[in-house]
Backbone as numpy.savetxt, mean C-alpha at the origin, in Angstrom:
# Nx Ny Nz CAx CAy CAz Cx Cy Cz
-41.57 -2.45 -2.62 -41.19 -3.68 -3.20 -40.20 -3.40 -4.31
-40.53 -2.35 -5.17 -39.58 -1.93 -6.24 -38.20 -1.61 -5.77
-38.15 -0.80 -4.61 -36.82 -0.43 -4.07 -36.05 -1.68 -3.59
-36.73 -2.57 -2.92 -36.11 -3.76 -2.45 -35.52 -4.58 -3.68
-36.32 -4.66 -4.73 -35.74 -5.44 -5.84 -34.64 -4.76 -6.54
-34.62 -3.42 -6.61 -33.40 -2.66 -7.08 -32.19 -2.94 -6.22
-32.43 -2.93 -4.89 -31.27 -3.01 -3.91 -30.69 -4.38 -4.11
-31.58 -5.42 -4.27 -31.15 -6.81 -4.40 -30.29 -6.95 -5.66
-30.85 -6.37 -6.77 -30.03 -6.46 -8.06 -28.67 -5.80 -7.93
-28.61 -4.60 -7.26 -27.38 -3.92 -7.03 -26.38 -4.84 -6.24
-26.83 -5.33 -5.13 -25.94 -6.16 -4.38 -25.51 -7.34 -5.12
-26.44 -7.95 -5.81 -26.05 -9.21 -6.63 -24.99 -8.85 -7.66
-25.18 -7.68 -8.32 -24.19 -7.25 -9.33 -22.79 -7.01 -8.70
-22.82 -6.33 -7.54 -21.45 -6.11 -6.84 -20.82 -7.43 -6.50
-21.62 -8.35 -6.00 -21.07 -9.65 -5.57 -20.45 -10.33 -6.79
-21.16 -10.29 -7.87 -20.65 -10.92 -9.18 -19.28 -10.27 -9.56
-19.20 -8.97 -9.50 -18.02 -8.26 -9.83 -16.90 -8.62 -8.91
-17.13 -8.62 -7.59 -16.11 -8.93 -6.64 -15.59 -10.35 -6.81
-16.52 -11.37 -6.98 -16.09 -12.73 -7.20 -15.30 -12.87 -8.46
-15.67 -12.09 -9.49 -14.93 -12.11 -10.73 -13.50 -11.60 -10.53
-13.35 -10.57 -9.70 -12.03 -9.99 -9.45 -11.18 -10.96 -8.67
-11.85 -11.62 -7.69 -11.13 -12.62 -6.93 -10.59 -13.73 -7.80
-11.53 -14.21 -8.70 -11.14 -15.30 -9.55 -9.96 -14.94 -10.46
-10.00 -13.67 -11.00 -8.93 -13.26 -11.82 -7.63 -13.11 -11.05
-7.77 -12.56 -9.87 -6.58 -12.44 -8.93 -5.90 -13.75 -8.64
-6.79 -14.78 -8.39 -6.24 -16.08 -7.97 -5.60 -16.86 -9.15
-6.04 -16.47 -10.40 -5.55 -17.28 -11.48 -4.49 -16.38 -12.26
-3.97 -15.33 -11.74 -2.94 -14.60 -12.38 -1.90 -14.17 -11.37
-0.68 -13.95 -11.81 0.43 -13.55 -10.98 0.87 -12.16 -11.40
1.82 -11.61 -10.63 2.24 -10.27 -10.94 3.10 -10.24 -12.27
3.22 -9.03 -12.74 4.04 -8.82 -13.97 5.41 -9.36 -13.76
6.01 -9.12 -12.57 7.34 -9.58 -12.26 7.49 -11.09 -12.43
6.52 -11.81 -11.91 6.64 -13.30 -11.99 6.42 -13.70 -13.42
5.62 -12.99 -14.13 5.43 -13.35 -15.53 6.76 -13.10 -16.38
7.41 -12.02 -15.98 8.69 -11.73 -16.60 9.64 -12.83 -16.27
9.69 -13.26 -15.10 10.63 -14.30 -14.65 10.47 -15.58 -15.44
9.21 -15.96 -15.76 8.93 -17.18 -16.46 9.15 -17.07 -17.91
8.86 -15.95 -18.53 8.87 -15.81 -19.96 10.17 -15.15 -20.55
10.72 -14.28 -19.78 11.77 -13.42 -20.48 13.15 -13.58 -19.82
13.28 -13.76 -18.50 14.57 -13.61 -17.89 14.79 -14.80 -16.90
15.18 -15.88 -17.25 15.28 -17.03 -16.33 16.41 -16.83 -15.36
17.46 -16.09 -15.81 18.58 -15.84 -14.88 18.19 -15.02 -13.71
17.39 -13.93 -13.94 16.97 -13.12 -12.85 16.00 -13.92 -11.90
15.23 -14.75 -12.48 14.23 -15.47 -11.57 14.96 -16.40 -10.62
16.12 -16.85 -10.97 16.89 -17.74 -10.08 17.35 -17.06 -8.81
17.44 -15.66 -8.82 17.73 -14.90 -7.61 16.72 -15.16 -6.58
15.43 -15.18 -6.90 14.45 -15.38 -5.89 14.47 -16.76 -5.39
14.84 -17.72 -6.24 14.88 -19.13 -5.77 16.06 -19.42 -4.84
17.20 -18.80 -5.17 18.48 -19.15 -4.47 18.93 -18.24 -3.34
18.17 -17.23 -3.17 18.56 -16.24 -2.11 17.99 -16.48 -0.79
17.80 -17.75 -0.41 17.05 -18.08 0.80 17.84 -17.81 2.07
19.22 -17.60 1.99 19.97 -17.26 3.21 19.90 -15.90 3.65
19.26 -15.00 2.83 19.09 -13.59 3.21 18.13 -13.49 4.36
18.52 -12.79 5.41 17.66 -12.68 6.59 16.48 -11.65 6.39
15.33 -12.05 6.96 14.14 -11.12 6.91 14.11 -10.36 8.14
13.94 -9.04 8.02 13.86 -8.14 9.11 12.67 -8.53 10.01
12.72 -8.11 11.26 11.55 -8.24 12.18 10.69 -7.04 12.00
9.59 -7.14 11.25 8.79 -5.98 10.98 7.76 -5.84 12.07
7.75 -4.63 12.68 6.77 -4.36 13.77 5.49 -3.76 13.30
4.82 -4.44 12.35 3.51 -4.00 12.02 2.53 -5.19 12.38
1.46 -4.84 13.06 0.58 -5.92 13.55 -0.16 -6.43 12.31
-0.23 -7.79 12.18 -0.93 -8.45 11.11 -1.28 -9.83 11.54
-2.47 -9.97 12.04 -2.96 -11.27 12.44 -3.87 -11.97 11.47
-3.86 -11.49 10.22 -4.56 -11.95 9.11 -6.05 -11.69 9.31
-6.41 -10.87 10.31 -7.81 -10.51 10.59 -8.10 -9.05 10.35
-7.35 -8.17 11.08 -7.55 -6.75 10.93 -6.81 -6.26 9.64
-7.45 -5.54 8.77 -6.73 -5.00 7.57 -5.64 -4.12 7.96
-4.59 -4.02 7.09 -3.49 -3.12 7.15 -3.79 -2.00 6.20
-3.64 -0.77 6.66 -3.90 0.42 5.80 -2.48 0.74 5.24
-2.38 0.93 3.89 -1.21 1.44 3.21 -1.54 2.82 2.66
-0.90 3.83 3.22 -1.11 5.22 2.76 0.04 5.58 1.77
-0.23 5.73 0.51 0.67 5.95 -0.53 0.99 7.53 -0.62
1.95 7.94 -1.37 2.19 9.35 -1.68 2.26 10.25 -0.46
2.93 9.78 0.51 3.06 10.68 1.75 4.12 11.66 1.43
3.75 12.96 1.31 4.66 13.97 0.80 4.17 15.34 1.40
5.13 16.25 1.64 4.64 17.63 2.09 3.64 18.28 1.14
3.64 17.86 -0.09 2.70 18.43 -1.04 1.25 18.16 -0.58
1.02 16.98 0.06 -0.35 16.63 0.49 -0.44 16.59 2.05
0.26 17.57 2.67 0.27 17.69 4.11 -1.23 17.82 4.61
-1.88 18.75 4.14 -3.35 18.99 4.61 -4.18 17.77 4.44
-4.06 17.13 3.24 -4.92 15.96 2.99 -4.47 14.80 3.88
-3.19 14.63 4.16 -2.74 13.60 5.07 -3.34 13.70 6.46
-3.32 15.00 6.97 -3.95 15.25 8.27 -5.45 14.82 8.34
-6.12 15.02 7.21 -7.55 14.62 7.19 -7.68 13.17 7.27
-6.84 12.44 6.55 -6.80 10.96 6.60 -6.45 10.51 8.00
-5.43 11.00 8.56 -4.97 10.61 9.97 -6.12 10.81 11.00
-6.86 11.90 10.84 -7.97 12.17 11.77 -8.97 10.96 11.75
-9.25 10.55 10.61 -10.17 9.41 10.52 -9.57 8.17 11.13
-8.30 7.89 10.74 -7.68 6.66 11.33 -7.55 6.70 12.84
-7.18 7.86 13.36 -7.09 8.01 14.80 -8.39 7.82 15.52
-9.46 8.23 14.87 -10.78 8.07 15.44 -11.01 6.59 15.84
-10.40 5.62 15.10 -10.61 4.24 15.41 -9.32 3.56 16.03
-8.38 4.37 16.52 -7.18 3.95 17.11 -6.49 2.94 16.28
-6.24 3.30 15.06 -5.70 2.35 14.03 -4.36 2.59 13.58
-3.57 3.34 14.41 -2.19 3.77 14.07 -1.31 2.51 13.94
-1.45 1.55 14.84 -0.59 0.34 14.81 -0.85 -0.53 13.62
-1.89 -0.23 12.83 -2.18 -1.10 11.65 -2.12 -0.26 10.38
-1.35 0.89 10.44 -1.23 1.75 9.32 0.27 2.04 8.92
0.58 1.88 7.63 1.93 2.19 7.21 1.86 3.34 6.25
2.85 4.27 6.47 2.81 5.56 5.66 4.02 5.44 4.72
3.70 5.36 3.40 4.79 5.26 2.38 5.16 6.60 1.77
6.43 6.99 2.16 6.82 8.43 1.97 7.64 8.52 0.62
7.38 9.59 -0.07 8.11 10.05 -1.31 9.23 10.98 -0.77
10.47 10.65 -0.79 11.47 11.53 -0.21 11.62 12.90 -0.94
11.38 12.96 -2.29 11.53 14.24 -2.97 10.74 14.19 -4.21
9.38 14.42 -4.00 8.42 14.43 -5.05 8.69 15.35 -6.17
8.89 14.83 -7.40 9.14 15.56 -8.62 8.17 15.21 -9.73
6.95 14.91 -9.38 5.95 14.52 -10.39 4.68 15.33 -10.16
4.51 16.58 -10.79 5.44 17.15 -11.78 6.66 17.79 -11.20
7.67 18.14 -12.06 8.87 18.81 -11.57 8.62 20.02 -10.68
9.35 20.10 -9.59 9.07 21.14 -8.60 10.37 21.83 -8.08
11.51 21.43 -8.64 12.76 22.04 -8.21 13.17 21.79 -6.85
12.78 20.62 -6.35 13.12 20.32 -4.96 12.25 20.83 -3.87
11.12 21.47 -4.30 10.26 22.06 -3.34 9.71 21.05 -2.27
9.49 19.79 -2.70 8.91 18.80 -1.83 9.91 17.89 -1.19
11.24 18.13 -1.33 12.25 17.35 -0.63 12.02 17.49 0.86
11.96 16.38 1.52 11.63 16.34 2.97 12.52 17.20 3.75
13.80 17.37 3.36 14.76 18.17 4.16 14.47 19.66 4.08
13.59 20.01 3.23 13.20 21.42 3.04 11.84 21.66 3.71
11.26 20.65 4.36 9.94 20.71 4.93 9.96 20.11 6.37
10.57 20.93 7.27 10.80 20.45 8.64 9.52 20.22 9.41
8.50 21.05 9.12 7.29 20.88 9.87 6.60 19.50 9.56
6.66 19.21 8.28 6.15 17.96 7.83 6.87 16.73 8.44
8.22 16.81 8.43 9.02 15.76 9.03 8.73 15.61 10.51
8.60 16.72 11.20 8.26 16.67 12.59 6.97 16.00 12.83
5.98 16.17 11.95 4.65 15.59 12.05 4.78 14.09 11.82
5.62 13.66 10.86 5.86 12.24 10.60 6.42 11.52 11.83
7.39 12.25 12.51 7.96 11.61 13.72 6.89 11.50 14.87
6.02 12.47 14.88 4.95 12.36 15.85 4.04 11.20 15.62
3.69 11.00 14.35 2.86 9.85 13.96 3.63 8.49 14.23
4.95 8.55 13.97 5.74 7.31 14.26 5.71 6.92 15.75
5.74 8.00 16.56 5.71 7.73 18.07 4.27 7.13 18.41
3.26 7.52 17.67 1.95 7.02 17.96 1.72 5.62 17.52
2.64 5.07 16.67 2.51 3.67 16.23 2.45 3.56 14.71
2.35 4.61 14.02 2.44 4.54 12.50 3.86 4.08 12.06
3.87 3.27 10.98 5.10 2.83 10.47 5.46 3.67 9.27
6.69 4.26 9.23 7.20 5.11 8.05 7.97 4.21 7.19
7.62 4.17 5.95 8.27 3.31 4.94 8.51 4.09 3.64
9.03 3.40 2.62 9.55 4.09 1.45 8.68 3.78 0.23
8.34 4.93 -0.51 7.55 4.83 -1.78 8.36 5.56 -2.91
9.38 4.93 -3.34 10.20 5.35 -4.46 11.14 6.48 -3.97
11.55 7.27 -4.86 12.47 8.38 -4.70 11.79 9.73 -5.14
11.57 9.94 -6.38 10.90 11.18 -6.83 9.56 10.95 -7.32
9.10 9.65 -7.45 7.81 9.20 -7.89 7.54 9.71 -9.35
8.56 9.56 -10.20 8.40 9.77 -11.55 7.84 8.58 -12.24
7.45 8.75 -13.59 6.72 7.65 -14.25 7.60 6.34 -14.25
7.03 5.27 -13.71 7.64 3.95 -13.74 9.05 4.06 -13.21
9.27 4.76 -12.16 10.54 5.19 -11.60 11.54 3.97 -11.38
10.93 2.85 -10.92 11.84 1.78 -10.50 11.65 0.58 -11.47
11.13 0.91 -12.65 11.13 -0.08 -13.80 12.42 0.33 -14.68
13.54 -0.01 -14.06 14.81 0.52 -14.62 15.94 -0.46 -14.50
17.07 -0.19 -15.12 18.23 -1.11 -14.95 18.81 -1.09 -13.55
19.59 -2.16 -13.23 20.06 -2.26 -11.86 20.90 -1.08 -11.35
21.78 -0.53 -12.14 22.64 0.61 -11.66 21.77 1.79 -11.36
20.83 1.98 -12.25 19.97 3.23 -12.07 19.09 2.98 -10.77
18.66 1.77 -10.61 17.82 1.56 -9.35 18.70 1.74 -8.08
19.95 1.27 -8.19 20.82 1.46 -7.07 21.04 2.97 -6.70
21.22 3.78 -7.72 21.39 5.24 -7.45 20.20 5.85 -6.90
18.97 5.52 -7.43 17.74 6.16 -6.92 17.51 5.69 -5.50
17.70 4.39 -5.22 17.50 3.95 -3.90 18.49 4.51 -2.87
19.70 4.72 -3.31 20.74 5.29 -2.44 20.35 6.78 -2.12
19.93 7.46 -3.13 19.51 8.99 -2.92 18.29 9.08 -2.05
17.30 8.13 -2.23 16.16 8.16 -1.43 16.48 7.86 0.04
17.35 6.85 0.30 17.75 6.51 1.69 18.55 7.62 2.36
19.35 8.38 1.59 20.07 9.52 2.19 19.12 10.56 2.74
18.04 10.90 1.88 17.10 11.89 2.38 16.37 11.37 3.60
15.89 10.22 3.52 15.15 9.59 4.72 16.05 9.55 5.96
17.32 9.23 5.76 18.32 9.13 6.90 18.56 10.57 7.50
18.65 11.46 6.55 18.94 12.88 7.01 17.78 13.42 7.78
16.56 12.88 7.61 15.33 13.29 8.26 15.04 12.35 9.47
15.92 11.51 9.81 15.80 10.63 10.94 15.06 9.42 10.87
14.86 8.98 9.61 14.07 7.67 9.29 15.12 6.74 8.76
15.73 5.94 9.61 16.79 5.04 9.24 16.44 3.58 9.53
15.19 3.25 9.66 14.76 1.88 9.95 13.73 1.42 8.96
14.02 1.64 7.72 12.95 1.30 6.68 12.99 -0.19 6.38
11.85 -0.72 6.21 11.68 -2.19 5.96 10.86 -2.50 4.70
9.90 -1.72 4.42 8.93 -1.95 3.32 9.13 -1.03 2.12
8.70 -1.46 1.00 8.85 -0.66 -0.21 7.67 -0.90 -1.12
6.99 0.20 -1.55 6.00 0.10 -2.60 6.51 0.89 -3.80
6.64 0.26 -4.99 7.07 1.03 -6.14 6.01 1.93 -6.71
6.34 3.15 -7.05 5.36 4.02 -7.63 4.69 3.36 -8.88
3.34 3.49 -8.87 2.48 2.86 -9.96 2.68 1.35 -10.04
3.13 0.75 -8.93 3.40 -0.74 -8.88 4.38 -1.21 -9.92
5.11 -0.31 -10.60 6.03 -0.62 -11.69 7.40 -1.07 -11.14
7.77 -2.34 -11.56 9.03 -2.90 -10.97 9.44 -3.93 -12.10
10.77 -4.20 -12.26 11.26 -5.22 -13.08 12.15 -6.19 -12.25
12.64 -7.13 -12.92 13.61 -8.16 -12.15 14.80 -7.52 -11.59
15.42 -6.58 -12.34 16.63 -5.90 -11.95 16.44 -5.08 -10.64
15.43 -4.27 -10.67 15.11 -3.43 -9.49 14.62 -4.26 -8.34
13.84 -5.31 -8.61 13.44 -6.18 -7.54 14.61 -6.87 -6.80
15.63 -7.25 -7.63 16.80 -7.92 -7.00 17.60 -6.93 -6.09
17.65 -5.68 -6.54 18.30 -4.60 -5.73 17.66 -4.38 -4.48
16.28 -4.25 -4.56 15.50 -4.00 -3.34 15.58 -5.18 -2.38
15.50 -6.38 -2.83 15.54 -7.53 -1.90 16.97 -7.61 -1.24
18.05 -7.34 -2.07 19.38 -7.36 -1.54 19.64 -6.31 -0.49
18.85 -5.26 -0.53 18.88 -4.20 0.52 17.93 -4.44 1.58
17.44 -5.63 1.62 16.61 -6.06 2.77 15.24 -5.39 2.87
14.65 -5.06 1.70 13.32 -4.50 1.67 12.30 -5.61 1.40
11.22 -5.48 2.07 10.06 -6.32 1.75 9.19 -5.54 0.77
8.90 -6.06 -0.40 8.16 -5.36 -1.48 6.67 -5.79 -1.49
5.83 -4.79 -1.42 4.40 -4.98 -1.43 3.91 -4.59 -2.79
3.16 -5.55 -3.42 2.42 -5.39 -4.69 0.92 -5.54 -4.53
0.30 -5.64 -5.57 -1.19 -5.70 -5.46 -1.78 -6.97 -5.07
-1.05 -8.04 -5.32 -1.57 -9.41 -4.91 -0.61 -10.32 -4.15
0.51 -9.71 -3.80 1.54 -10.56 -3.06 2.65 -9.62 -2.37
3.22 -10.17 -1.38 4.39 -9.61 -0.67 5.60 -10.47 -1.07
6.68 -9.80 -1.36 7.94 -10.49 -1.70 8.97 -10.09 -0.61
9.46 -11.13 0.21 10.28 -10.89 1.34 11.77 -10.95 0.86
12.67 -10.32 1.64 14.06 -10.26 1.24 14.73 -11.60 0.92
14.24 -12.67 1.50 14.82 -13.98 1.20 14.23 -14.60 -0.02
13.27 -13.81 -0.73 12.73 -14.33 -2.03 11.40 -15.06 -1.87
11.02 -15.32 -0.61 9.67 -15.99 -0.49 8.58 -15.03 -0.72
7.44 -15.55 -1.20 6.31 -14.68 -1.42 5.12 -15.11 -0.58
4.21 -14.16 -0.38 2.98 -14.41 0.35 1.82 -13.77 -0.39
0.77 -14.56 -0.62 -0.39 -13.99 -1.23 -1.12 -12.99 -0.30
-1.53 -11.83 -0.85 -2.35 -10.90 -0.14 -3.53 -10.42 -0.98
-4.47 -9.71 -0.39 -5.45 -9.00 -1.14 -5.35 -7.56 -0.78
-4.94 -6.76 -1.80 -4.58 -5.35 -1.66 -5.46 -4.56 -2.53
-6.45 -3.77 -2.00 -7.47 -3.09 -2.74 -7.48 -1.63 -2.45
-7.90 -0.87 -3.49 -8.15 0.58 -3.27 -9.47 0.95 -3.79
-10.32 1.56 -2.89 -11.69 1.86 -3.24 -12.02 3.28 -3.34
-10.98 4.09 -3.00 -11.35 5.54 -2.78 -10.62 6.41 -3.83
-10.37 5.92 -4.97 -9.65 6.74 -6.03 -10.80 7.65 -6.61
-10.81 8.94 -6.22 -11.79 9.85 -6.71 -13.21 9.24 -6.58
-13.54 8.71 -5.47 -14.81 8.03 -5.25 -15.94 9.11 -5.09
-16.99 9.06 -5.91 -18.08 9.89 -5.82 -18.92 9.54 -4.64
-19.54 10.58 -4.01 -20.33 10.38 -2.76 -21.50 9.41 -2.96
-22.10 9.43 -4.11 -23.26 8.61 -4.37 -22.81 7.09 -4.51
-21.55 6.76 -4.53 -21.13 5.37 -4.70 -20.49 4.82 -3.49
-20.44 5.62 -2.40 -19.80 5.22 -1.14 -20.36 3.94 -0.57
-21.67 3.80 -0.49 -22.26 2.55 0.08 -22.11 1.33 -0.79
-22.11 1.59 -2.12 -21.86 0.46 -3.06 -20.47 -0.05 -2.93
-19.44 0.77 -2.84 -18.09 0.36 -2.70 -17.80 -0.14 -1.31
-18.59 0.25 -0.28 -18.50 -0.35 1.05 -18.88 -1.81 1.01
-19.99 -2.09 0.31 -20.45 -3.43 0.18 -19.35 -4.35 -0.46
-18.81 -3.74 -1.53 -17.76 -4.37 -2.25 -16.54 -4.72 -1.33
-16.12 -3.75 -0.58 -15.02 -3.88 0.31 -15.28 -4.94 1.43
-16.46 -4.93 1.97 -16.88 -5.88 2.97 -16.91 -7.32 2.42
-17.34 -7.46 1.19 -17.37 -8.81 0.55 -15.88 -9.27 0.38
-14.99 -8.37 -0.15 -13.59 -8.73 -0.33 -12.95 -9.11 0.98
-13.25 -8.35 2.11 -12.58 -8.61 3.31 -13.06 -9.88 3.93
-14.35 -10.16 3.87 -14.93 -11.48 4.41 -14.29 -12.64 3.62
-14.11 -12.53 2.37 -13.50 -13.60 1.57 -12.09 -13.79 2.03
-11.30 -12.67 2.14 -9.94 -12.78 2.63 -9.81 -13.41 3.98
-10.74 -13.03 4.88 -10.76 -13.58 6.26 -10.98 -15.09 6.24
-12.00 -15.44 5.43 -12.32 -16.89 5.34 -11.19 -17.72 4.80
-10.43 -17.23 3.86 -9.31 -17.93 3.29 -7.93 -17.64 3.84
-7.99 -16.90 4.96 -6.79 -16.60 5.66 -5.73 -15.81 4.77
-6.20 -14.86 4.04 -5.39 -14.06 3.18 -5.27 -12.70 3.84
-4.12 -12.18 4.12 -4.00 -10.82 4.67 -4.65 -9.74 3.77
-5.40 -8.84 4.45 -6.14 -7.84 3.61 -5.54 -6.45 3.81
-5.20 -5.88 2.71 -4.61 -4.52 2.72 -5.50 -3.54 2.08
-5.63 -2.37 2.68 -6.38 -1.24 2.09 -5.47 -0.12 1.68
-5.29 0.08 0.34 -4.47 1.18 -0.20 -5.28 2.38 -0.34
-4.64 3.54 -0.13 -5.21 4.83 -0.33 -4.24 5.92 -0.63
-4.68 7.01 -1.30 -3.84 8.12 -1.60 -4.41 9.35 -0.98
-3.70 10.16 -0.24 -4.29 11.33 0.41 -4.94 12.30 -0.57
-4.33 12.46 -1.77 -4.83 13.44 -2.72 -6.13 13.00 -3.40
-6.39 11.74 -3.40 -7.68 11.26 -4.04 -8.76 10.89 -3.05
-8.40 10.35 -1.85 -9.39 9.99 -0.84 -10.14 11.18 -0.32
-9.49 12.41 -0.32 -10.11 13.58 0.19 -11.06 14.25 -0.87
-11.19 13.59 -1.97 -12.13 14.05 -3.02 -13.51 13.28 -2.84
-14.59 13.98 -2.99 -15.85 13.24 -2.96 -16.17 12.52 -1.67
-16.39 11.22 -1.77 -16.81 10.43 -0.64 -15.78 9.52 -0.01
-14.46 9.74 -0.45 -13.38 8.90 0.11 -13.31 8.76 1.60
-13.27 9.92 2.30 -13.11 9.92 3.71 -14.35 9.32 4.38
-15.52 9.57 3.80 -16.74 8.89 4.36 -16.64 7.38 4.22
-16.05 6.87 3.05 -15.92 5.44 2.95 -15.00 4.93 3.99
-13.79 5.60 4.22 -12.85 5.16 5.13 -13.40 5.06 6.54
-14.16 6.08 6.91 -14.79 6.10 8.25 -15.76 4.97 8.39
-16.61 4.70 7.37 -17.62 3.64 7.46 -16.95 2.26 7.44
-15.86 2.12 6.74 -15.18 0.83 6.54 -14.50 0.53 7.95
-13.76 1.48 8.52 -13.16 1.27 9.85 -14.19 0.99 10.90
-15.27 1.64 10.83 -16.38 1.42 11.70 -16.85 -0.04 11.64
-17.02 -0.48 10.39 -17.36 -1.90 10.11 -16.36 -2.90 10.66
-15.01 -2.62 10.48 -14.01 -3.45 11.05 -14.05 -3.44 12.56
-14.25 -2.34 13.11 -14.30 -2.15 14.58 -15.44 -3.05 15.19
-16.59 -2.91 14.50 -17.78 -3.69 14.95 -17.60 -5.13 14.81
-16.86 -5.49 13.71 -16.69 -6.90 13.43 -15.85 -7.51 14.46
-14.79 -6.82 14.89 -13.84 -7.23 15.95 -14.48 -7.33 17.27
-15.36 -6.31 17.51 -16.04 -6.28 18.81 -17.06 -7.39 19.03
-17.63 -7.83 17.94 -18.71 -8.88 18.02 -18.07 -10.32 18.12
-16.77 -10.42 18.05 -16.23 -11.76 18.13 -16.28 -12.25 19.56
-16.51 -13.57 19.78 -16.64 -14.07 21.11 -15.29 -14.11 21.84
């Protein structure tokens, strides 16, 4: 009886936390939108007036039901960890619902170009194999330095150009999506990215090249997750997912190879994908 009471209290606590997070998310907007309203009305007009810009045809499956997995920090530095993550994803045949966000030349910390994709042919070959399996290769900054794309327009243009050259040299010339390192972005860099036809993914919304936005739920549960908390975070994720499904909000699962392979992260991913698989199978 005592164990049941403790379990009930734990579930009730998690539910309260999740609902609180949802309430906060629904009643707040991204830092970029806040900037637009408070600090720079000229830049905000770009989003309103750029409706003639065409949106690319993105080949990532999203029926607002199955979550999309966003793998951040895809770099040769985390080759071994990425393979461990991919093994779990492949177990559930989830390649077509997974996007790999690549750092072209990781320099955080400085490495003297050691992790430049062009100097890591085996890793690039592996990414092309994943691409053929259905994984989508996308862009996650340039060198992934601190607040890298929270910068002036000219600096953003240079970084984006350099990143695209590396990706193109490695055979990836069909990039459509962009996640800024540490989610840090300002109006100037946002304008550059949209003009270059990137769809920008943030924590609670997607911004398309034509300036339109779409609300999403983008969560990460596996940041150095301890094994003893796996089931608790699984409950939290299931509640978030069911809420998103009920309200027709696309659900995104963010993860980092270097942190999910610590503790219980991979166990969480395995259990969550099993839950998703069972949920889809049970539908009439």
